[in-house]
Structures are given as C-alpha cells and as structure tokens.
Coordinates of C-alpha atoms in Angstrom, one line a residue:
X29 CA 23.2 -18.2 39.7
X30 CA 22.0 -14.2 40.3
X31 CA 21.0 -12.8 36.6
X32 CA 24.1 -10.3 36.0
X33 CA 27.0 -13.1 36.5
X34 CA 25.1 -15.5 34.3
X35 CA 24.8 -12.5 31.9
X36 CA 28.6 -12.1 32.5
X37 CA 29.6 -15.6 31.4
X38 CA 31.4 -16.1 28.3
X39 CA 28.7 -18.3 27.0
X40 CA 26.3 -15.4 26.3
X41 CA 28.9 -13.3 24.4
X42 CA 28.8 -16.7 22.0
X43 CA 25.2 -17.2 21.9
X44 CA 24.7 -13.6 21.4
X45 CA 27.1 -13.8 18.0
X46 CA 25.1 -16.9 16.9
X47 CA 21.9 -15.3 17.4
X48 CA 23.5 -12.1 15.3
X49 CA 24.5 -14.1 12.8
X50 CA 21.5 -16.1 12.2
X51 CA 19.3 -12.7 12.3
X52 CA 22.3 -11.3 10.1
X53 CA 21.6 -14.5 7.7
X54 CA 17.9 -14.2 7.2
X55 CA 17.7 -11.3 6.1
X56 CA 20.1 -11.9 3.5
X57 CA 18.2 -14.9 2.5
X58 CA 15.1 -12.3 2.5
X59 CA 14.1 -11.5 -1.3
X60 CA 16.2 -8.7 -3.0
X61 CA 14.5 -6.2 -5.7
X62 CA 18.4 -5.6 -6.6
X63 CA 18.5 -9.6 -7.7
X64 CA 14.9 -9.2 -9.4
X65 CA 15.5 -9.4 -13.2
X66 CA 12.8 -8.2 -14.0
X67 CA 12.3 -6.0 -16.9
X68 CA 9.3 -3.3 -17.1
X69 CA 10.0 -2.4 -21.3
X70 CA 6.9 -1.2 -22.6
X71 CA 4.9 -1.6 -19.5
X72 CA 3.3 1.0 -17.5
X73 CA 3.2 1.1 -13.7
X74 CA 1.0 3.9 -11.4
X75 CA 1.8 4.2 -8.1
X76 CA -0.5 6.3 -5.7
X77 CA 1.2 8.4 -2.9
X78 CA 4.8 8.6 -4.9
X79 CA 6.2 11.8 -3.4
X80 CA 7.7 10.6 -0.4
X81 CA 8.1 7.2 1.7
X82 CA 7.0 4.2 0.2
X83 CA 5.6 4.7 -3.0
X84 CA 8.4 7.0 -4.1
X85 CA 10.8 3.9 -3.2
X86 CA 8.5 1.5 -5.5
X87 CA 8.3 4.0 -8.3
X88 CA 11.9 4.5 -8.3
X89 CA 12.2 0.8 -8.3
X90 CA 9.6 0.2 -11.5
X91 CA 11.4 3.4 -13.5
X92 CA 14.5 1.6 -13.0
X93 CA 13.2 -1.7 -14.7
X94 CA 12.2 0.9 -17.5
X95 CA 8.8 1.2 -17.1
X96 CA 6.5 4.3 -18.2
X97 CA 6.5 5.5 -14.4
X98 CA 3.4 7.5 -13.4
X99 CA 3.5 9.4 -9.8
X100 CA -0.1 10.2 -8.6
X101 CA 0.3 12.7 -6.4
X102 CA -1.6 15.3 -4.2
X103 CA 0.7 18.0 -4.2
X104 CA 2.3 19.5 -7.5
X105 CA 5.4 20.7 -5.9
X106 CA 6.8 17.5 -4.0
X107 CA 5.0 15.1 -7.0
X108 CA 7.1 17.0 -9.8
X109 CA 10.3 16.8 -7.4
X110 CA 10.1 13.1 -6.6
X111 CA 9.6 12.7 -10.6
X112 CA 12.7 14.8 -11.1
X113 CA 14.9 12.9 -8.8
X114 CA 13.7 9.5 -9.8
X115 CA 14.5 10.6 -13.7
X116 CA 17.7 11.7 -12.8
X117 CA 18.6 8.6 -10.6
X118 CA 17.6 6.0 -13.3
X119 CA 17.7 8.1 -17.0
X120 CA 14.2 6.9 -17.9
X121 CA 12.8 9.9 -18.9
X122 CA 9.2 8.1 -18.9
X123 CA 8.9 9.2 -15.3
X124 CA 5.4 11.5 -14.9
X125 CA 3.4 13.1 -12.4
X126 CA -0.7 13.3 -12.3
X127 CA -1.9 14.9 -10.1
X128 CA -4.8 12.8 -7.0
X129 CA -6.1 13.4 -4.0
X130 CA -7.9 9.8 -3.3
X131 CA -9.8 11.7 -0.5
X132 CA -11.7 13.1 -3.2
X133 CA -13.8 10.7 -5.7
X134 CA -14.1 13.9 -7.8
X135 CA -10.1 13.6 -8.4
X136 CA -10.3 10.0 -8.6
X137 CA -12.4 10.1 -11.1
X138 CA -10.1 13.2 -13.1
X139 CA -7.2 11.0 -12.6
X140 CA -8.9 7.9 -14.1
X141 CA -10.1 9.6 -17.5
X142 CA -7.3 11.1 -18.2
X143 CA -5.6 8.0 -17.5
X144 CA -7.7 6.5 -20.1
X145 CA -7.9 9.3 -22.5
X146 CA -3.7 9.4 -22.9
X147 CA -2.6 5.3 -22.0
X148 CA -2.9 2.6 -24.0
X149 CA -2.4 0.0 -21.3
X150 CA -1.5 -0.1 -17.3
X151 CA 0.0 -3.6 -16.5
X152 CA 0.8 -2.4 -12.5
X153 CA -1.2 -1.0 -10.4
X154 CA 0.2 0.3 -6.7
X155 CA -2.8 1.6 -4.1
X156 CA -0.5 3.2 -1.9
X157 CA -1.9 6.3 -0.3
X158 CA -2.5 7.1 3.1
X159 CA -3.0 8.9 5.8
X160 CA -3.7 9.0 9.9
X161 CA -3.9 11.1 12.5
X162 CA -6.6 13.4 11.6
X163 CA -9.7 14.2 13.4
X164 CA -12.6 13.0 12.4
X165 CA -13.4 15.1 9.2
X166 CA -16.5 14.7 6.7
X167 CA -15.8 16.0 3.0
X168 CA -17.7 18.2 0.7
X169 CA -18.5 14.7 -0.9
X170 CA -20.1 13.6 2.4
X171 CA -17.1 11.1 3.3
X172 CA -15.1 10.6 6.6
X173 CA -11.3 12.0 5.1
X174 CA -9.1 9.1 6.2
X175 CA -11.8 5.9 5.0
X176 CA -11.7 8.0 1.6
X177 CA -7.7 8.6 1.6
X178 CA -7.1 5.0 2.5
X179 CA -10.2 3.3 1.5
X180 CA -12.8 4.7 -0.9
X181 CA -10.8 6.6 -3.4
X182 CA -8.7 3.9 -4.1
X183 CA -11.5 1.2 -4.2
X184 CA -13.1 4.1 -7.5
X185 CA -9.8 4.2 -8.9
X186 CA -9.4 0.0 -9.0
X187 CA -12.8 -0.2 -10.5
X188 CA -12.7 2.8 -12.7
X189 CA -9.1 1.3 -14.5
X190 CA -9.8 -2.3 -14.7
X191 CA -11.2 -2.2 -18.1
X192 CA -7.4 -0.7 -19.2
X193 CA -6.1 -3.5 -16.8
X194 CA -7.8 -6.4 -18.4
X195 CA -6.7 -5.2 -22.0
X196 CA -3.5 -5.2 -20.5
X197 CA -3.2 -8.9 -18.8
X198 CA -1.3 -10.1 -17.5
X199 CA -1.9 -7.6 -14.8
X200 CA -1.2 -6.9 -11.1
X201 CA -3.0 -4.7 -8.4
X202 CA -1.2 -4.1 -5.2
X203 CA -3.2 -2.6 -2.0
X204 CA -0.6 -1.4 0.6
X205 CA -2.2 -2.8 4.1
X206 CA -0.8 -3.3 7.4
X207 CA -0.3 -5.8 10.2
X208 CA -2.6 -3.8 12.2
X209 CA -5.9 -4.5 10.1
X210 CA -5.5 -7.4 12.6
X211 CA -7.2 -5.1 15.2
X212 CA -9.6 -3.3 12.8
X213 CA -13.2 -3.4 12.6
X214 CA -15.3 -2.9 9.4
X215 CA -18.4 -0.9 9.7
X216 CA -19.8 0.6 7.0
X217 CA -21.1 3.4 9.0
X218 CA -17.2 4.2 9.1
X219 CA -16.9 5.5 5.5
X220 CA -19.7 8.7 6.0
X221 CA -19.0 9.2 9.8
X222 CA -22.1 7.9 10.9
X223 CA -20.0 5.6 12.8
X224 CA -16.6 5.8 14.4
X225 CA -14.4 3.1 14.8
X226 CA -12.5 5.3 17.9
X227 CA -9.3 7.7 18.1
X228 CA -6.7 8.1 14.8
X229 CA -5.4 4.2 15.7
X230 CA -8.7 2.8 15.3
X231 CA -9.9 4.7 12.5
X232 CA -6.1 3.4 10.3
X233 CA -6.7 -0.2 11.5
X234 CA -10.1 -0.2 10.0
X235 CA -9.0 1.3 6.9
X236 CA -6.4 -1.3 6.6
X237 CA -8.6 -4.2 7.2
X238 CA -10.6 -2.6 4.6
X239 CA -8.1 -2.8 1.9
X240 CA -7.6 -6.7 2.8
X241 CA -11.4 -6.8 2.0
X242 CA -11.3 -5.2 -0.6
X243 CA -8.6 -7.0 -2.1
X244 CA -10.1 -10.7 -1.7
X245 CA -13.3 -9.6 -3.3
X246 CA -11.9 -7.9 -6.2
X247 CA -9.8 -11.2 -6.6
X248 CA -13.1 -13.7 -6.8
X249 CA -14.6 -11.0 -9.3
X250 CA -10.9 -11.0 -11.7
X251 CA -11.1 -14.4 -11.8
X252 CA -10.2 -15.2 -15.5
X253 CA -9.4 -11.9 -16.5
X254 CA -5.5 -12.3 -15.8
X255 CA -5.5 -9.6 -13.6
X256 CA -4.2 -10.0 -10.2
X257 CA -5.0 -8.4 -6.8
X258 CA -2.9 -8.7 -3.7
X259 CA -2.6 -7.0 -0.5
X260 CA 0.4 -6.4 1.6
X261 CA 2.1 -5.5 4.6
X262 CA 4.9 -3.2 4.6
X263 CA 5.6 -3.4 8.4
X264 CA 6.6 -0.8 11.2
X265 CA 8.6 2.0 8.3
X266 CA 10.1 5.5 9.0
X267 CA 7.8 7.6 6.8
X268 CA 5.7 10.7 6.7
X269 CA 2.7 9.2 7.8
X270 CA 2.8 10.7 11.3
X271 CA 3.4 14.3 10.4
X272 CA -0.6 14.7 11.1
X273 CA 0.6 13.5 14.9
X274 CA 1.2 15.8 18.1
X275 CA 4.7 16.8 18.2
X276 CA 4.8 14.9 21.0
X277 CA 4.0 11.3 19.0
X278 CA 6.4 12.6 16.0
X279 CA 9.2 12.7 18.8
X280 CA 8.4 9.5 20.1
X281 CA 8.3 7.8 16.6
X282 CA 11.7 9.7 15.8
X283 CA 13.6 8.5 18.8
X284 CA 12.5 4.6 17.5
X285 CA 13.8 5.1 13.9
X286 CA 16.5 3.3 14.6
X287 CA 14.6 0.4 15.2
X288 CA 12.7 0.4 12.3
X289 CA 12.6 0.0 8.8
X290 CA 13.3 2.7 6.2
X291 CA 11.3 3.5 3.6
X292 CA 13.5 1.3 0.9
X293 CA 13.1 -1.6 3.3
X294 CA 9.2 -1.0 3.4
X295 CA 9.2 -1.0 0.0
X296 CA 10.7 -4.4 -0.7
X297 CA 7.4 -6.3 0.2
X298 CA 5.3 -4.3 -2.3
X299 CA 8.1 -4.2 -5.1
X300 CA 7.9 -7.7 -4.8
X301 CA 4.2 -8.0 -5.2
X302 CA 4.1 -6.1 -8.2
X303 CA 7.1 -7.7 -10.0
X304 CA 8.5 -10.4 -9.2
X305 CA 8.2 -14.1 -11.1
X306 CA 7.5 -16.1 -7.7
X307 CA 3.4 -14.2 -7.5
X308 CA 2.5 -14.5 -11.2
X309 CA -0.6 -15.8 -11.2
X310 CA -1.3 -15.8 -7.3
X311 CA -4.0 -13.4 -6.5
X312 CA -6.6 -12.6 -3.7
X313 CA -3.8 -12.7 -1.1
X314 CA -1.9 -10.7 1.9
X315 CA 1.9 -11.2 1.9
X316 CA 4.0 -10.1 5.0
X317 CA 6.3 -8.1 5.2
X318 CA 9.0 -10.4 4.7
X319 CA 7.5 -11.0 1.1
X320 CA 5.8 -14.1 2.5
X321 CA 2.3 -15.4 2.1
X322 CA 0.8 -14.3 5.6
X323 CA -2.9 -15.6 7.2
X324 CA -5.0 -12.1 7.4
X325 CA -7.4 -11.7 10.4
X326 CA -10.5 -13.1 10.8
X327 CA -12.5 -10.5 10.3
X328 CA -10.2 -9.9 6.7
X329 CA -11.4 -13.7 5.7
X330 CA -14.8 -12.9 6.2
X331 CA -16.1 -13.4 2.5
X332 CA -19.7 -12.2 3.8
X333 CA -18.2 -8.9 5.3
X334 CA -16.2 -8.0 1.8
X335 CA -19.4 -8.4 0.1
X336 CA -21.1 -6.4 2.3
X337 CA -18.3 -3.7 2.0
X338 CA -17.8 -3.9 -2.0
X339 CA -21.6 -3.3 -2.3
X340 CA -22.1 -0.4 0.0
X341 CA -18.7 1.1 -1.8
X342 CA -20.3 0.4 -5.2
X343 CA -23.2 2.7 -3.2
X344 CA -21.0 5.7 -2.0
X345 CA -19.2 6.1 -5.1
X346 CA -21.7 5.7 -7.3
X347 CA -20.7 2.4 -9.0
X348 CA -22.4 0.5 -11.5
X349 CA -23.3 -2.7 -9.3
X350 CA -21.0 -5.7 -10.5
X351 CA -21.9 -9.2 -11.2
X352 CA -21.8 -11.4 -8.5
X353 CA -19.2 -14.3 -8.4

C-alpha cells in the first residue's frame, strides 16, 4: 500500500485521536504548582534573573504562597517592574528588588552582605541567571562573561549565603541547568578564557554542565546541615535568552515558539524543586523537565571533575577553601 492512501485510511484518523489523547493525558498527570499547597508564611525565597522569563514566573509563584519575595536583578528599571506586577498580581506586598549582576563577583559579593546585613533567614534559594550568545569577553575581574553569568557568580553567591541557609533549615538550593550540559565539557581554563570550549552553543553547554557539578558537590559538602541542593532542567522555553542572537537566529527561534514551552511551563520544573513536599529531603540531584528524577551526563557524574571544579572556583573567587567530604 503507497504511503498517502495508507495515511488516508480511517485507522490513522483513530490512532492519531488516541495518541492526542494519551499526550493530552500526561501532561495532565504532569505535577501542577496550582495543586501545590504549599504555604511560604514567614519564609524568604531569592530568585536570581527575576525580571523576565523564568525566574519572574518562579517568583511570582513563591509571592503567591506568601513568601518575602526577593528579585535579584541586573537592571533597575525591568527588576522594579517585574516587582510591581508580581505585587499587584498576588497582594503580597513583601515583593523586593536588589539589585545583581552575577557576571560580577564584586556585585555578588554587594548583594550577599546586604542580604545578610537586612534578613534574618533565606529558606529558598533559586540560581537562575543566564545568558548566551555573546562573544567571548573577559571582565575587569579577569573572567570569561558568560562562565561568570552562569557559573561563577552564582557558585560566590551559594557559598557566600549558606551560613543564613543553614540557620534557616530546612533549606533548598535550586541551580537552573539544561538538557544540553549533556554535550558540555568542563575545563577550567573556560572560566578566565584561557581556554574556549567553541562558539556561543558550546560555551552555554559547558556552563550548564557546570552547574550540575556544582550542584552534586555542594550536596556531599551540606550533608547534615538540612540544606538541600538540586539541579534542574527547564527544557526548550520561549524566553529572552536569545536576544544576544543575530536577528537571523531570534527569527528562527520565534517561528518555533509555537512548539515550545512558555516561560510558566519552564517554570513548573523549578517551582517544583523549590517547593513541593515530594523533594524534601532529596538533594544532590538533576530533575527533568517533567519534574522527574533524570540520569545527568557522564561527565556531570564525574565526582573527580566537581572537585576539581569547586576548588579552582574556591581559587577564582577567592574562597576560603572548604573541608573536604
């Protein structure tokens, strides 16, 4: 039988309904932050990168569950906007805006004293920020831009707040990966410029697979302290993270939006990491982004190349070298 009359025959139009409906059914079955019960009184939640996309969907999701909301953001303008629309969406007035730019460990470290200087605790912690598509750029700190924005300022924050995090366990850290650390490499040439990974998709991947690193190493070393540290992967999501892009790339990425996820469907896996009741007490894993537990790379199980990372970060930012587990 030639391929369009079988395509033709009734059959298809039945098994294509079936399939739709089983699709249509699994993603109902999916976990729902709407059916999370989950109640944030009295805690208080930072999410990095909250302006836009992702993070501004989690943010709004942790100031509705009443939690003192804190947006750390690079830019004034769209940080105090998001903080204005997610106040007036959910009435929690304990929505705020500080002011990072996780490129720069002199911000960081700003953000983190004044964190400590005006909170009293921080029971959620969301690594969120990122970037690609730049060139390869060093900063005045003598960093490569994007294994800063994605990498490095986030590892100083972590480490600078866990003090405030243990006070506060039961605690959870949440590092926003990818699926595509699966194709990452983790030099630590990478994270001065020494070294370069290749073009923009390269130099993300790596930075992804360095956040899955990053997060089973700081897990051994929590161990006890009732502080948690997961990684996740949001999947392919309609954000602002291409706008560094040729217009070219933007236009392609545009003409597949409707094939992707928006940024409230991105958000689910990450919402669900840092609240819900079904990962209290699991730590030093990578969920999918179906909010399932999810085998990382290789290279992202490779406890001898998260050491090796953690120690040359400790380096870079000027860390106090930790105990070893």
């Amino acid at each position: 039988m030639e391929l369009p009359s079988a395509c033709s025959h009734p059959g298809w139009s039945v098994l294509a309904l079936g399939l739709g409906l089983l699709l249509w059914a699994r993603r109902r079955r999916g976990w729902d932050p709407r059916r999370c019960p989950t109640d944030l009184t009295g805690k208080t939640v930072i999410v990095t990168g909250a302006n836009s996309g992702i993070g501004k969907c989690v943010a709004l999701d942790l100031a509705r569950r009443n939690a003192r909301t804190i947006l750390a953001c690079r830019s004034r303008e769209r940080g105090q906007a998001a903080v204005e629309e997610i106040r007036a969406a959910t009435g929690n007035p304990a929505v705020l805006l500080r002011l990072l730019d996780t490129s720069s460990l002199a911000s960081v470290r700003a953000f983190a004293q004044a964190v400590l200087r005006e909170e009293k605790r921080l029971d959620v912690l969301v690594n969120n920020a990122g970037l690609t598509g730049l060139p390869l750029t060093i900063t005045p700190e003598g960093l490569e831009q994007t294994f800063a924005t994605n990498y490095l300022g986030p590892f100083l924050l972590t480490n600078l707040l866990l003090d405030l995090l243990k006070a506060s366990a039961p605690a959870r850290i949440v590092n926003v990966s990818s699926f595509r650390h699966g194709v990452g490499t983790a030099d630590v040439r990478y994270l001065t410029g020494q070294a370069q990974p290749g073009g923009y998709d390269p130099i993300y991947n790596s930075t992804k697979l360095m956040n899955v690193l990053f997060t089973a190493e700081l897990a051994q070393r929590l161990e006890g302290t009732g502080v948690t540290a997961n990684s996740v992967n949001p999947g392919v999501v309609s954000t602002r993270i291409m706008r560094h892009f040729s217009w070219a790339m933007r236009t392609l990425f545009l003409l597949l939006r409707p094939f992707i996820k928006s940024a409230e469907q991105g958000a689910v896996s990450t919402i669900y990491c840092a609240v819900s009741e079904e990962v209290s007490g699991i730590t030093g894993k990578y969920f999918g982004s179906d909010c399932g537990l999810a085998l990382p790379s290789a290279a992202a199980r490779d406890a001898g190349l998260a050491r090796k990372l953690w120690e040359e970060s400790e380096r870079l930012t000027g860390l106090p070298a930790g105990p070893q587990h």
